[in-house]
mmCIF file of C-alpha atoms in Angstrom:
data_model
loop_
_atom_site.group_PDB
_atom_site.id
_atom_site.type_symbol
_atom_site.label_atom_id
_atom_site.label_comp_id
_atom_site.label_asym_id
_atom_site.label_seq_id
_atom_site.Cartn_x
_atom_site.Cartn_y
_atom_site.Cartn_z
ATOM 1 C CA MET A 240 21.569 21.609 -2.591
ATOM 2 C CA SER A 241 18.086 20.399 -3.111
ATOM 3 C CA ALA A 242 17.002 16.821 -2.869
ATOM 4 C CA PRO A 243 16.542 14.661 -5.954
ATOM 5 C CA GLU A 244 13.073 14.318 -7.222
ATOM 6 C CA ALA A 245 11.278 11.106 -6.088
ATOM 7 C CA THR A 246 11.015 8.424 -8.986
ATOM 8 C CA HIS A 247 9.057 5.525 -8.851
ATOM 9 C CA PRO A 248 11.387 2.272 -9.088
ATOM 10 C CA LEU A 249 9.067 1.149 -12.014
ATOM 11 C CA ALA A 250 9.126 4.293 -14.047
ATOM 12 C CA ALA A 251 11.433 2.554 -16.565
ATOM 13 C CA VAL A 252 9.296 -0.442 -17.232
ATOM 14 C CA ALA A 253 5.787 0.898 -16.553
ATOM 15 C CA THR A 254 5.504 3.099 -19.300
ATOM 16 C CA PRO A 255 2.208 4.733 -19.907
ATOM 17 C CA GLY A 256 -0.484 3.118 -22.360
ATOM 18 C CA LEU A 257 -2.439 0.213 -22.914
ATOM 19 C CA ARG A 258 -1.353 -3.463 -22.595
ATOM 20 C CA GLY A 259 -3.357 -6.455 -23.761
ATOM 21 C CA ALA A 260 -6.995 -6.405 -25.041
ATOM 22 C CA ALA A 261 -8.688 -3.340 -25.589
ATOM 23 C CA GLY A 262 -11.458 -4.077 -23.078
ATOM 24 C CA VAL A 263 -14.507 -2.172 -22.168
ATOM 25 C CA ALA A 264 -13.258 -1.990 -18.468
ATOM 26 C CA PRO A 265 -9.660 -2.230 -18.297
ATOM 27 C CA LEU A 266 -7.419 -2.488 -15.232
ATOM 28 C CA ARG A 267 -6.125 1.013 -14.434
ATOM 29 C CA VAL A 268 -2.479 1.014 -12.826
ATOM 30 C CA SER A 269 -0.844 3.801 -11.291
ATOM 31 C CA LEU A 270 2.371 4.252 -9.621
ATOM 32 C CA PRO A 271 2.200 6.550 -6.747
ATOM 33 C CA VAL A 272 5.455 7.748 -5.026
ATOM 34 C CA ARG A 273 4.809 7.015 -1.179
ATOM 35 C CA GLU A 274 6.730 7.462 1.837
ATOM 36 C CA THR A 275 6.410 4.299 3.780
ATOM 37 C CA VAL A 276 7.237 3.915 7.446
ATOM 38 C CA GLN A 277 7.118 0.736 9.439
ATOM 39 C CA VAL A 278 6.147 1.113 13.226
ATOM 40 C CA MET A 279 6.439 -1.423 15.886
ATOM 41 C CA VAL A 280 5.042 -0.681 19.206
ATOM 42 C CA ARG A 281 6.943 -1.696 22.341
ATOM 43 C CA ARG A 282 5.512 -4.204 24.665
ATOM 44 C CA GLY A 283 3.455 -2.331 27.370
ATOM 45 C CA ARG A 284 3.463 0.920 25.564
ATOM 46 C CA GLU A 285 0.279 0.359 23.585
ATOM 47 C CA GLU A 286 -2.084 2.960 25.388
ATOM 48 C CA ALA A 287 0.599 5.702 25.203
ATOM 49 C CA PHE A 288 1.236 4.817 21.635
ATOM 50 C CA ALA A 289 -2.325 4.988 21.012
ATOM 51 C CA ALA A 290 -2.633 8.551 22.573
ATOM 52 C CA ALA A 291 0.540 9.774 20.715
ATOM 53 C CA MET A 292 -0.943 8.475 17.406
ATOM 54 C CA GLU A 293 -4.075 10.412 18.153
ATOM 55 C CA ALA A 294 -2.153 13.586 19.202
ATOM 56 C CA SER A 295 0.276 13.485 16.100
ATOM 57 C CA PHE A 296 -1.687 12.043 13.160
ATOM 58 C CA GLY A 297 -5.372 12.662 14.200
ATOM 59 C CA MET A 298 -6.316 8.991 14.392
ATOM 60 C CA ALA A 299 -6.247 5.994 16.628
ATOM 61 C CA PRO A 300 -4.223 2.890 15.635
ATOM 62 C CA PRO A 301 -6.289 0.710 13.233
ATOM 63 C CA ALA A 302 -7.901 -2.487 14.312
ATOM 64 C CA PRO A 303 -6.450 -5.691 13.074
ATOM 65 C CA GLY A 304 -7.024 -6.072 9.295
ATOM 66 C CA HIS A 305 -8.172 -2.533 8.835
ATOM 67 C CA THR A 306 -6.583 0.971 7.939
ATOM 68 C CA LEU A 307 -7.425 4.518 8.957
ATOM 69 C CA ALA A 308 -6.632 7.718 7.331
ATOM 70 C CA GLY A 309 -5.869 11.010 8.994
ATOM 71 C CA GLY A 310 -5.018 14.009 6.721
ATOM 72 C CA ALA A 311 -2.305 12.890 4.271
ATOM 73 C CA VAL A 312 -1.229 9.851 6.186
ATOM 74 C CA THR A 313 -2.737 6.228 6.258
ATOM 75 C CA ALA A 314 -2.205 3.917 8.902
ATOM 76 C CA ILE A 315 -2.230 0.114 7.937
ATOM 77 C CA TRP A 316 -2.397 -2.676 10.576
ATOM 78 C CA ILE A 317 0.181 -5.398 9.544
ATOM 79 C CA GLN A 318 0.360 -7.504 12.883
ATOM 80 C CA PRO A 319 -0.251 -7.189 16.393
ATOM 81 C CA GLY A 320 1.474 -4.000 17.574
ATOM 82 C CA GLY A 321 2.785 -3.414 14.011
ATOM 83 C CA PHE A 322 1.707 -0.820 11.564
ATOM 84 C CA MET A 323 2.648 0.670 8.243
ATOM 85 C CA LEU A 324 2.181 4.278 7.766
ATOM 86 C CA THR A 325 2.018 5.860 4.366
ATOM 87 C CA GLY A 326 1.894 9.125 2.794
ATOM 88 C CA ALA A 327 2.720 11.259 -0.384
ATOM 89 C CA GLY A 328 4.637 14.096 1.206
ATOM 90 C CA PRO A 329 8.193 14.147 2.628
ATOM 91 C CA GLY A 330 9.114 14.030 6.206
ATOM 92 C CA LEU A 331 6.815 11.288 7.385
ATOM 93 C CA ALA A 332 9.489 9.117 8.948
ATOM 94 C CA GLU A 333 10.912 11.924 11.018
ATOM 95 C CA ARG A 334 7.374 12.981 12.085
ATOM 96 C CA ALA A 335 6.721 9.251 13.294
ATOM 97 C CA ALA A 336 10.100 9.109 15.090
ATOM 98 C CA LEU A 337 9.450 12.143 17.041
ATOM 99 C CA ALA A 338 5.806 11.173 17.890
ATOM 100 C CA PHE A 339 6.667 7.668 18.974
ATOM 101 C CA VAL A 340 10.028 8.179 20.892
ATOM 102 C CA GLY A 341 10.245 5.545 23.671
ATOM 103 C CA LEU A 342 6.941 3.807 22.485
ATOM 104 C CA ALA A 343 7.931 2.223 19.182
ATOM 105 C CA ALA A 344 10.483 1.254 16.969
ATOM 106 C CA VAL A 345 10.219 3.448 13.755
ATOM 107 C CA GLU A 346 11.987 2.641 10.546
ATOM 108 C CA ASP A 347 11.773 4.251 7.094
ATOM 109 C CA GLN A 348 10.856 1.580 4.376
ATOM 110 C CA SER A 349 10.471 3.939 1.558
ATOM 111 C CA HIS A 350 13.610 2.934 -0.290
ATOM 112 C CA GLY A 351 12.779 -0.816 0.121
ATOM 113 C CA ARG A 352 9.097 -0.946 -0.749
ATOM 114 C CA THR A 353 7.192 -0.107 -3.753
ATOM 115 C CA THR A 354 3.447 0.714 -4.131
ATOM 116 C CA ILE A 355 1.378 0.103 -7.209
ATOM 117 C CA THR A 356 -2.336 1.179 -7.409
ATOM 118 C CA VAL A 357 -4.880 -0.864 -9.342
ATOM 119 C CA SER A 358 -8.398 0.119 -9.818
ATOM 120 C CA GLY A 359 -11.473 -0.484 -11.794
ATOM 121 C CA PRO A 360 -14.250 -3.128 -12.111
ATOM 122 C CA ALA A 361 -11.725 -5.944 -13.200
ATOM 123 C CA ALA A 362 -9.323 -5.204 -10.122
ATOM 124 C CA ARG A 363 -10.819 -8.011 -7.792
ATOM 125 C CA ALA A 364 -10.808 -10.665 -10.465
ATOM 126 C CA VAL A 365 -7.340 -9.806 -11.572
ATOM 127 C CA LEU A 366 -5.937 -9.945 -8.191
ATOM 128 C CA ALA A 367 -7.837 -13.029 -7.603
ATOM 129 C CA ARG A 368 -5.783 -14.768 -10.077
ATOM 130 C CA GLY A 369 -2.865 -14.734 -7.830
ATOM 131 C CA CYS A 370 -4.237 -14.233 -4.245
ATOM 132 C CA ARG A 371 -5.503 -16.704 -1.894
ATOM 133 C CA LEU A 372 -7.692 -14.108 -0.033
ATOM 134 C CA ASP A 373 -11.415 -13.600 -0.406
ATOM 135 C CA LEU A 374 -11.632 -10.530 -2.102
ATOM 136 C CA HIS A 375 -15.500 -10.501 -2.512
ATOM 137 C CA THR A 376 -17.100 -7.241 -1.389
ATOM 138 C CA ARG A 377 -18.610 -9.149 1.571
ATOM 139 C CA ALA A 378 -15.144 -10.069 2.910
ATOM 140 C CA PHE A 379 -12.831 -7.447 1.891
ATOM 141 C CA GLY A 380 -14.018 -3.730 1.372
ATOM 142 C CA PRO A 381 -12.801 -0.249 1.704
ATOM 143 C CA GLY A 382 -10.484 0.350 4.699
ATOM 144 C CA ARG A 383 -9.466 -3.492 4.916
ATOM 145 C CA ALA A 384 -5.822 -4.658 4.596
ATOM 146 C CA ALA A 385 -3.793 -7.647 4.808
ATOM 147 C CA MET A 386 -0.340 -8.997 4.426
ATOM 148 C CA THR A 387 -0.466 -11.822 1.868
ATOM 149 C CA GLN A 388 1.200 -13.216 -1.088
ATOM 150 C CA ILE A 389 0.110 -12.395 -4.616
ATOM 151 C CA ALA A 390 1.749 -14.467 -7.557
ATOM 152 C CA HIS A 391 4.148 -15.769 -4.816
ATOM 153 C CA ILE A 392 5.240 -12.456 -3.851
ATOM 154 C CA GLY A 393 4.742 -10.942 -0.545
ATOM 155 C CA CYS A 394 2.568 -8.106 -0.529
ATOM 156 C CA LEU A 395 0.727 -5.515 1.524
ATOM 157 C CA LEU A 396 -2.854 -5.413 0.069
ATOM 158 C CA HIS A 397 -5.079 -2.349 0.995
ATOM 159 C CA GLN A 398 -8.412 -1.501 -0.406
ATOM 160 C CA VAL A 399 -8.777 2.289 -0.792
ATOM 161 C CA ASP A 400 -12.340 2.726 -2.123
ATOM 162 C CA ASP A 401 -15.446 1.215 -3.601
ATOM 163 C CA ALA A 402 -14.033 1.723 -7.344
ATOM 164 C CA PRO A 403 -12.664 -0.528 -6.195
ATOM 165 C CA SER A 404 -8.938 0.699 -5.950
ATOM 166 C CA PHE A 405 -6.219 -1.279 -4.116
ATOM 167 C CA GLU A 406 -2.817 -0.163 -3.134
ATOM 168 C CA LEU A 407 -0.323 -3.057 -3.330
ATOM 169 C CA THR A 408 2.991 -2.502 -1.520
ATOM 170 C CA VAL A 409 5.806 -4.976 -2.382
ATOM 171 C CA PHE A 410 9.447 -5.217 -1.677
ATOM 172 C CA SER A 411 11.220 -2.984 -4.260
ATOM 173 C CA THR A 412 13.473 -5.582 -5.410
ATOM 174 C CA LEU A 413 10.406 -7.651 -6.328
ATOM 175 C CA ALA A 414 8.335 -4.728 -7.882
ATOM 176 C CA GLU A 415 9.328 -5.580 -11.546
ATOM 177 C CA PRO A 416 8.463 -9.242 -11.557
ATOM 178 C CA PHE A 417 5.208 -8.392 -9.694
ATOM 179 C CA PHE A 418 4.165 -5.644 -12.183
ATOM 180 C CA HIS A 419 5.045 -8.074 -15.074
ATOM 181 C CA TRP A 420 2.589 -10.665 -13.464
ATOM 182 C CA LEU A 421 -0.085 -7.887 -12.948
ATOM 183 C CA VAL A 422 -0.050 -6.927 -16.591
ATOM 184 C CA GLU A 423 -0.166 -10.533 -17.764
ATOM 185 C CA ALA A 424 -3.012 -11.296 -15.335
ATOM 186 C CA GLY A 425 -5.105 -8.272 -16.500
ATOM 187 C CA SER A 426 -4.233 -8.539 -20.206
ATOM 188 C CA GLY A 427 -7.413 -10.243 -20.958
ATOM 189 C CA ASP A 428 -9.448 -7.168 -20.372
ATOM 190 C CA GLY A 429 -6.683 -4.733 -20.933
ATOM 191 C CA VAL A 430 -4.240 -2.761 -18.570
ATOM 192 C CA VAL A 431 -4.031 0.923 -18.859
ATOM 193 C CA ILE A 432 -0.928 2.266 -17.117
ATOM 194 C CA ALA A 433 -1.247 5.804 -16.059
#
């Protein structure tokens, strides 16, 4: 028996097309299906954890407020000794659990977290309408991440590239109101949902 195909929790409400004005540089929104794994390093095991991370994922743990990518996996710093691993393929939780035995607590959060990607010239301005962080390019660029609130909803904000593109990860139960806020906040320039 095969596993069911992964479906994004917003697939029913985030139908493709243009929302709001037909601006020249609309906000682009996509709904990647991501495996999300939370890792909490055990006290006193930081050096061994870093070695295991390098051996298993080809990267060191990211510095505070930063991300690192190794192959198909991205590691995002979320707090001292805490990281979120994300990837598009299956098996990330099992791989992390095997890599970090005795070094860290590993919990698959894929079922409880939803990722939304926003990109385009309007992305910073739209996010700034609901976020207190300084998202200017001098303060927040590619490879930066923060746990923050956007529109009063807890969010893991991660800038992916210079487009700019951001991955926004929220609790799945709050994904729909977050998505509706995002569309409303971007409607002046237009929002294209892929």
